[in-house]
Amino acid sequence: KEKGKNNKTEEIKEPNVDIINSISEALTLILEENKKLKNYKELIVKQSKMIFSSKSIPSISILDYLKRIQTYTQLEKSTLIITLILIDHICEKAHLTITYYNIHRILFGAIIISIKFNEDTIYDNRYYAEIGGVKLNELKMIECTFLVLSNFNVFVKSEEYEHYKNYLEGFYEMSQLEN
């Protein structure tokens, strides 16, 4: 099948199930920890003007959102790992705190940039906007804001990549033991 042209019922490509589950679980743990911050509500208000923030918490889970994106783009494993690295970078550089109000758009922005940085096959932004559930102009703003906040530095060192890859693989193995 042509990349990105799958029907809705097709399963995720097997090699990425573990990484998608690990990213979802890792981000959910971070979200739950951030929710315990004393200034959590203030952070939500402070960050509410940013393009990443939604007016309400999206009803789709992080896992289902990642699965949806994977179904329609067939992301490479390396792209998914780079996505998590870019999220960490932007949160650190821009002093962003991920919340249930902004995680989907931050995640989507990181995925789009990772695709353009790492993948051989790239679709137009209209296609990505439809997959991500945002308008085309919102996607452009999310991508642009992400790049500006990261000082246009999306380079990932090989050591850092390996560290995150090992972390996510270990995270998945631990979750399998718990289940």
mmCIF file of N, CA and C in Angstrom, residues 80-177:
data_model
loop_
_atom_site.group_PDB
_atom_site.id
_atom_site.type_symbol
_atom_site.label_atom_id
_atom_site.label_comp_id
_atom_site.label_asym_id
_atom_site.label_seq_id
_atom_site.Cartn_x
_atom_site.Cartn_y
_atom_site.Cartn_z
ATOM 1 N N LEU A 80 9.502 8.796 15.497
ATOM 2 C CA LEU A 80 8.799 8.823 16.780
ATOM 3 C C LEU A 80 9.757 9.136 17.931
ATOM 4 N N ILE A 81 10.937 8.567 17.883
ATOM 5 C CA ILE A 81 11.933 8.833 18.930
ATOM 6 C C ILE A 81 12.373 10.297 18.872
ATOM 7 N N ILE A 82 12.613 10.796 17.679
ATOM 8 C CA ILE A 82 12.993 12.207 17.516
ATOM 9 C C ILE A 82 11.883 13.119 18.020
ATOM 10 N N THR A 83 10.636 12.720 17.822
ATOM 11 C CA THR A 83 9.499 13.502 18.303
ATOM 12 C C THR A 83 9.594 13.751 19.802
ATOM 13 N N LEU A 84 9.854 12.703 20.561
ATOM 14 C CA LEU A 84 9.956 12.864 22.013
ATOM 15 C C LEU A 84 11.138 13.752 22.387
ATOM 16 N N ILE A 85 12.233 13.611 21.689
ATOM 17 C CA ILE A 85 13.409 14.451 21.940
ATOM 18 C C ILE A 85 13.069 15.921 21.689
ATOM 19 N N LEU A 86 12.389 16.196 20.584
ATOM 20 C CA LEU A 86 12.030 17.585 20.270
ATOM 21 C C LEU A 86 11.069 18.169 21.294
ATOM 22 N N ILE A 87 10.163 17.348 21.811
ATOM 23 C CA ILE A 87 9.261 17.824 22.866
ATOM 24 C C ILE A 87 10.074 18.214 24.094
ATOM 25 N N ASP A 88 11.004 17.367 24.479
ATOM 26 C CA ASP A 88 11.854 17.699 25.629
ATOM 27 C C ASP A 88 12.653 18.974 25.373
ATOM 28 N N HIS A 89 13.205 19.100 24.174
ATOM 29 C CA HIS A 89 13.996 20.289 23.839
ATOM 30 C C HIS A 89 13.170 21.570 23.943
ATOM 31 N N ILE A 90 11.972 21.554 23.356
ATOM 32 C CA ILE A 90 11.167 22.786 23.354
ATOM 33 C C ILE A 90 10.687 23.120 24.765
ATOM 34 N N CYS A 91 10.354 22.108 25.546
ATOM 35 C CA CYS A 91 9.925 22.378 26.922
ATOM 36 C C CYS A 91 11.057 22.998 27.731
ATOM 37 N N GLU A 92 12.253 22.500 27.512
ATOM 38 C CA GLU A 92 13.416 23.030 28.226
ATOM 39 C C GLU A 92 13.770 24.438 27.748
ATOM 40 N N LYS A 93 13.874 24.625 26.445
ATOM 41 C CA LYS A 93 14.303 25.915 25.884
ATOM 42 C C LYS A 93 13.273 27.013 26.099
ATOM 43 N N ALA A 94 12.008 26.673 25.958
ATOM 44 C CA ALA A 94 10.946 27.688 26.026
ATOM 45 C C ALA A 94 10.266 27.716 27.389
ATOM 46 N N HIS A 95 10.754 26.923 28.317
ATOM 47 C CA HIS A 95 10.167 26.837 29.654
ATOM 48 C C HIS A 95 8.676 26.524 29.580
ATOM 49 N N LEU A 96 8.350 25.588 28.708
ATOM 50 C CA LEU A 96 6.963 25.134 28.556
ATOM 51 C C LEU A 96 6.705 23.981 29.514
ATOM 52 N N THR A 97 5.532 23.948 30.057
ATOM 53 C CA THR A 97 5.101 22.816 30.862
ATOM 54 C C THR A 97 3.977 22.146 30.097
ATOM 55 N N ILE A 98 4.141 20.853 29.828
ATOM 56 C CA ILE A 98 3.063 20.192 29.108
ATOM 57 C C ILE A 98 1.899 19.939 30.053
ATOM 58 N N THR A 99 0.707 20.197 29.529
ATOM 59 C CA THR A 99 -0.536 20.013 30.271
ATOM 60 C C THR A 99 -1.504 19.251 29.373
ATOM 61 N N TYR A 100 -2.623 18.862 29.949
ATOM 62 C CA TYR A 100 -3.642 18.186 29.148
ATOM 63 C C TYR A 100 -4.243 19.132 28.103
ATOM 64 N N TYR A 101 -4.028 20.428 28.271
ATOM 65 C CA TYR A 101 -4.550 21.419 27.321
ATOM 66 C C TYR A 101 -3.619 21.636 26.124
ATOM 67 N N ASN A 102 -2.338 21.327 26.274
ATOM 68 C CA ASN A 102 -1.413 21.627 25.169
ATOM 69 C C ASN A 102 -0.663 20.422 24.604
ATOM 70 N N ILE A 103 -0.755 19.273 25.247
ATOM 71 C CA ILE A 103 0.065 18.140 24.830
ATOM 72 C C ILE A 103 -0.225 17.690 23.400
ATOM 73 N N HIS A 104 -1.476 17.676 22.989
ATOM 74 C CA HIS A 104 -1.788 17.185 21.647
ATOM 75 C C HIS A 104 -1.155 18.061 20.565
ATOM 76 N N ARG A 105 -1.211 19.352 20.740
ATOM 77 C CA ARG A 105 -0.651 20.249 19.728
ATOM 78 C C ARG A 105 0.875 20.298 19.780
ATOM 79 N N ILE A 106 1.437 20.213 20.964
ATOM 80 C CA ILE A 106 2.896 20.136 21.067
ATOM 81 C C ILE A 106 3.368 18.830 20.428
ATOM 82 N N LEU A 107 2.696 17.749 20.747
ATOM 83 C CA LEU A 107 3.033 16.453 20.167
ATOM 84 C C LEU A 107 2.901 16.487 18.645
ATOM 85 N N PHE A 108 1.815 17.050 18.158
ATOM 86 C CA PHE A 108 1.596 17.118 16.709
ATOM 87 C C PHE A 108 2.659 17.980 16.028
ATOM 88 N N GLY A 109 2.979 19.109 16.626
ATOM 89 C CA GLY A 109 4.031 19.967 16.066
ATOM 90 C C GLY A 109 5.367 19.246 15.994
ATOM 91 N N ALA A 110 5.693 18.525 17.063
ATOM 92 C CA ALA A 110 6.954 17.774 17.085
ATOM 93 C C ALA A 110 6.950 16.666 16.037
ATOM 94 N N ILE A 111 5.819 16.022 15.852
ATOM 95 C CA ILE A 111 5.721 14.959 14.842
ATOM 96 C C ILE A 111 5.912 15.535 13.448
ATOM 97 N N ILE A 112 5.256 16.640 13.145
ATOM 98 C CA ILE A 112 5.360 17.241 11.813
ATOM 99 C C ILE A 112 6.804 17.654 11.526
ATOM 100 N N ILE A 113 7.445 18.273 12.483
ATOM 101 C CA ILE A 113 8.835 18.692 12.289
ATOM 102 C C ILE A 113 9.741 17.471 12.164
ATOM 103 N N SER A 114 9.488 16.449 12.972
ATOM 104 C CA SER A 114 10.283 15.218 12.887
ATOM 105 C C SER A 114 10.123 14.548 11.528
ATOM 106 N N ILE A 115 8.904 14.538 11.010
ATOM 107 C CA ILE A 115 8.661 13.961 9.683
ATOM 108 C C ILE A 115 9.488 14.703 8.644
ATOM 109 N N LYS A 116 9.414 16.012 8.666
ATOM 110 C CA LYS A 116 10.104 16.818 7.654
ATOM 111 C C LYS A 116 11.620 16.745 7.801
ATOM 112 N N PHE A 117 12.068 16.491 8.997
ATOM 113 C CA PHE A 117 13.498 16.378 9.280
ATOM 114 C C PHE A 117 14.037 14.990 8.948
ATOM 115 N N ASN A 118 13.200 13.966 9.130
ATOM 116 C CA ASN A 118 13.704 12.594 9.138
ATOM 117 C C ASN A 118 13.160 11.669 8.047
ATOM 118 N N GLU A 119 11.977 11.922 7.547
ATOM 119 C CA GLU A 119 11.338 10.979 6.622
ATOM 120 C C GLU A 119 11.704 11.266 5.172
ATOM 121 N N ASP A 120 11.640 10.240 4.364
ATOM 122 C CA ASP A 120 11.881 10.385 2.929
ATOM 123 C C ASP A 120 10.626 10.849 2.194
ATOM 124 N N THR A 121 9.470 10.375 2.637
ATOM 125 C CA THR A 121 8.208 10.737 2.002
ATOM 126 C C THR A 121 7.492 11.753 2.880
ATOM 127 N N ILE A 122 7.196 12.904 2.301
ATOM 128 C CA ILE A 122 6.527 13.973 3.038
ATOM 129 C C ILE A 122 5.287 14.387 2.239
ATOM 130 N N TYR A 123 4.172 14.526 2.943
ATOM 131 C CA TYR A 123 2.929 14.957 2.307
ATOM 132 C C TYR A 123 2.745 16.448 2.515
ATOM 133 N N ASP A 124 1.730 17.005 1.876
ATOM 134 C CA ASP A 124 1.505 18.437 2.050
ATOM 135 C C ASP A 124 0.813 18.700 3.389
ATOM 136 N N ASN A 125 0.894 19.938 3.821
ATOM 137 C CA ASN A 125 0.369 20.314 5.135
ATOM 138 C C ASN A 125 -1.140 20.125 5.246
ATOM 139 N N ARG A 126 -1.873 20.210 4.153
ATOM 140 C CA ARG A 126 -3.328 19.964 4.206
ATOM 141 C C ARG A 126 -3.619 18.553 4.710
ATOM 142 N N TYR A 127 -2.863 17.597 4.198
ATOM 143 C CA TYR A 127 -3.031 16.205 4.602
ATOM 144 C C TYR A 127 -2.721 16.048 6.098
ATOM 145 N N TYR A 128 -1.615 16.625 6.532
ATOM 146 C CA TYR A 128 -1.244 16.532 7.943
ATOM 147 C C TYR A 128 -2.262 17.237 8.843
ATOM 148 N N ALA A 129 -2.767 18.378 8.413
ATOM 149 C CA ALA A 129 -3.760 19.101 9.208
ATOM 150 C C ALA A 129 -5.003 18.248 9.419
ATOM 151 N N GLU A 130 -5.426 17.583 8.368
ATOM 152 C CA GLU A 130 -6.609 16.711 8.466
ATOM 153 C C GLU A 130 -6.357 15.574 9.457
ATOM 154 N N ILE A 131 -5.206 14.964 9.367
ATOM 155 C CA ILE A 131 -4.849 13.865 10.277
ATOM 156 C C ILE A 131 -4.822 14.344 11.725
ATOM 157 N N GLY A 132 -4.241 15.528 11.942
ATOM 158 C CA GLY A 132 -4.082 16.050 13.297
ATOM 159 C C GLY A 132 -5.314 16.720 13.867
ATOM 160 N N GLY A 133 -6.339 16.903 13.031
ATOM 161 C CA GLY A 133 -7.574 17.510 13.517
ATOM 162 C C GLY A 133 -7.468 19.004 13.751
ATOM 163 N N VAL A 134 -6.609 19.662 12.976
ATOM 164 C CA VAL A 134 -6.472 21.112 13.078
ATOM 165 C C VAL A 134 -6.675 21.729 11.703
ATOM 166 N N LYS A 135 -6.933 23.018 11.694
ATOM 167 C CA LYS A 135 -7.044 23.735 10.425
ATOM 168 C C LYS A 135 -5.641 23.952 9.861
ATOM 169 N N LEU A 136 -5.574 24.146 8.553
ATOM 170 C CA LEU A 136 -4.286 24.326 7.888
ATOM 171 C C LEU A 136 -3.510 25.505 8.473
ATOM 172 N N ASN A 137 -4.187 26.634 8.688
ATOM 173 C CA ASN A 137 -3.473 27.794 9.233
ATOM 174 C C ASN A 137 -2.991 27.535 10.668
ATOM 175 N N GLU A 138 -3.723 26.724 11.431
ATOM 176 C CA GLU A 138 -3.272 26.360 12.774
ATOM 177 C C GLU A 138 -2.018 25.491 12.707
ATOM 178 N N LEU A 139 -2.015 24.547 11.779
ATOM 179 C CA LEU A 139 -0.835 23.696 11.610
ATOM 180 C C LEU A 139 0.390 24.536 11.283
ATOM 181 N N LYS A 140 0.223 25.489 10.370
ATOM 182 C CA LYS A 140 1.348 26.352 10.007
ATOM 183 C C LYS A 140 1.849 27.132 11.214
ATOM 184 N N MET A 141 0.923 27.627 12.027
ATOM 185 C CA MET A 141 1.313 28.384 13.221
ATOM 186 C C MET A 141 1.966 27.478 14.273
ATOM 187 N N ILE A 142 1.436 26.277 14.445
ATOM 188 C CA ILE A 142 2.027 25.328 15.392
ATOM 189 C C ILE A 142 3.466 25.006 14.983
ATOM 190 N N GLU A 143 3.638 24.698 13.697
ATOM 191 C CA GLU A 143 4.966 24.355 13.189
ATOM 192 C C GLU A 143 5.928 25.539 13.315
ATOM 193 N N CYS A 144 5.485 26.700 12.921
ATOM 194 C CA CYS A 144 6.329 27.893 12.970
ATOM 195 C C CYS A 144 6.700 28.246 14.417
ATOM 196 N N THR A 145 5.726 28.211 15.307
ATOM 197 C CA THR A 145 5.976 28.525 16.712
ATOM 198 C C THR A 145 6.945 27.521 17.323
ATOM 199 N N PHE A 146 6.748 26.254 16.998
ATOM 200 C CA PHE A 146 7.650 25.218 17.503
ATOM 201 C C PHE A 146 9.079 25.491 17.053
ATOM 202 N N LEU A 147 9.237 25.821 15.785
ATOM 203 C CA LEU A 147 10.578 26.091 15.256
ATOM 204 C C LEU A 147 11.201 27.334 15.890
ATOM 205 N N VAL A 148 10.426 28.382 16.046
ATOM 206 C CA VAL A 148 10.931 29.613 16.656
ATOM 207 C C VAL A 148 11.354 29.348 18.102
ATOM 208 N N LEU A 149 10.497 28.656 18.861
ATOM 209 C CA LEU A 149 10.814 28.387 20.265
ATOM 210 C C LEU A 149 12.020 27.467 20.425
ATOM 211 N N SER A 150 12.284 26.670 19.405
ATOM 212 C CA SER A 150 13.458 25.798 19.462
ATOM 213 C C SER A 150 14.665 26.421 18.766
ATOM 214 N N ASN A 151 14.561 27.709 18.450
ATOM 215 C CA ASN A 151 15.630 28.431 17.750
ATOM 216 C C ASN A 151 16.028 27.744 16.440
ATOM 217 N N PHE A 152 15.041 27.111 15.808
ATOM 218 C CA PHE A 152 15.238 26.406 14.536
ATOM 219 C C PHE A 152 16.282 25.300 14.643
ATOM 220 N N ASN A 153 16.540 24.845 15.840
ATOM 221 C CA ASN A 153 17.510 23.773 16.042
ATOM 222 C C ASN A 153 16.764 22.470 16.284
ATOM 223 N N VAL A 154 16.678 21.647 15.246
ATOM 224 C CA VAL A 154 16.021 20.349 15.374
ATOM 225 C C VAL A 154 17.026 19.209 15.199
ATOM 226 N N PHE A 155 18.278 19.548 15.269
ATOM 227 C CA PHE A 155 19.331 18.541 15.169
ATOM 228 C C PHE A 155 19.342 17.694 16.437
ATOM 229 N N VAL A 156 19.491 16.405 16.255
ATOM 230 C CA VAL A 156 19.555 15.479 17.382
ATOM 231 C C VAL A 156 20.881 14.723 17.299
ATOM 232 N N LYS A 157 21.653 14.797 18.357
ATOM 233 C CA LYS A 157 22.933 14.087 18.405
ATOM 234 C C LYS A 157 22.672 12.586 18.496
ATOM 235 N N SER A 158 23.549 11.808 17.909
ATOM 236 C CA SER A 158 23.364 10.356 17.887
ATOM 237 C C SER A 158 23.339 9.763 19.302
ATOM 238 N N GLU A 159 24.149 10.313 20.215
ATOM 239 C CA GLU A 159 24.156 9.815 21.593
ATOM 240 C C GLU A 159 22.813 10.075 22.271
ATOM 241 N N GLU A 160 22.273 11.246 22.013
ATOM 242 C CA GLU A 160 20.980 11.591 22.596
ATOM 243 C C GLU A 160 19.882 10.694 22.029
ATOM 244 N N TYR A 161 19.941 10.485 20.727
ATOM 245 C CA TYR A 161 18.976 9.593 20.076
ATOM 246 C C TYR A 161 19.043 8.201 20.699
ATOM 247 N N GLU A 162 20.219 7.657 20.854
ATOM 248 C CA GLU A 162 20.389 6.313 21.428
ATOM 249 C C GLU A 162 19.870 6.255 22.860
ATOM 250 N N HIS A 163 20.131 7.318 23.626
ATOM 251 C CA HIS A 163 19.653 7.386 25.007
ATOM 252 C C HIS A 163 18.123 7.302 25.049
ATOM 253 N N TYR A 164 17.448 8.089 24.239
ATOM 254 C CA TYR A 164 15.981 8.085 24.210
ATOM 255 C C TYR A 164 15.442 6.759 23.680
ATOM 256 N N LYS A 165 16.081 6.213 22.672
ATOM 257 C CA LYS A 165 15.672 4.925 22.107
ATOM 258 C C LYS A 165 15.737 3.848 23.187
ATOM 259 N N ASN A 166 16.852 3.800 23.905
ATOM 260 C CA ASN A 166 17.010 2.813 24.980
ATOM 261 C C ASN A 166 15.994 3.045 26.093
ATOM 262 N N TYR A 167 15.760 4.302 26.423
ATOM 263 C CA TYR A 167 14.773 4.642 27.457
ATOM 264 C C TYR A 167 13.389 4.132 27.055
ATOM 265 N N LEU A 168 12.975 4.426 25.825
ATOM 266 C CA LEU A 168 11.646 4.023 25.375
ATOM 267 C C LEU A 168 11.521 2.503 25.280
ATOM 268 N N GLU A 169 12.561 1.843 24.822
ATOM 269 C CA GLU A 169 12.531 0.385 24.748
ATOM 270 C C GLU A 169 12.470 -0.221 26.151
ATOM 271 N N GLY A 170 13.225 0.338 27.079
ATOM 272 C CA GLY A 170 13.183 -0.122 28.463
ATOM 273 C C GLY A 170 11.847 0.156 29.115
ATOM 274 N N PHE A 171 11.285 1.308 28.789
ATOM 275 C CA PHE A 171 9.977 1.692 29.316
ATOM 276 C C PHE A 171 8.929 0.683 28.868
ATOM 277 N N TYR A 172 8.994 0.284 27.606
ATOM 278 C CA TYR A 172 8.044 -0.684 27.072
ATOM 279 C C TYR A 172 8.217 -2.043 27.752
ATOM 280 N N GLU A 173 9.457 -2.478 27.925
ATOM 281 C CA GLU A 173 9.712 -3.753 28.585
ATOM 282 C C GLU A 173 9.178 -3.750 30.009
ATOM 283 N N MET A 174 9.363 -2.654 30.719
ATOM 284 C CA MET A 174 8.853 -2.541 32.100
ATOM 285 C C MET A 174 7.333 -2.604 32.110
ATOM 286 N N SER A 175 6.693 -1.929 31.164
ATOM 287 C CA SER A 175 5.225 -1.940 31.132
ATOM 288 C C SER A 175 4.694 -3.335 30.808
ATOM 289 N N GLN A 176 5.431 -4.096 30.014
ATOM 290 C CA GLN A 176 5.023 -5.463 29.677
ATOM 291 C C GLN A 176 5.127 -6.360 30.906
ATOM 292 N N LEU A 177 6.128 -6.140 31.734
ATOM 293 C CA LEU A 177 6.289 -6.928 32.955
ATOM 294 C C LEU A 177 5.172 -6.646 33.946
#
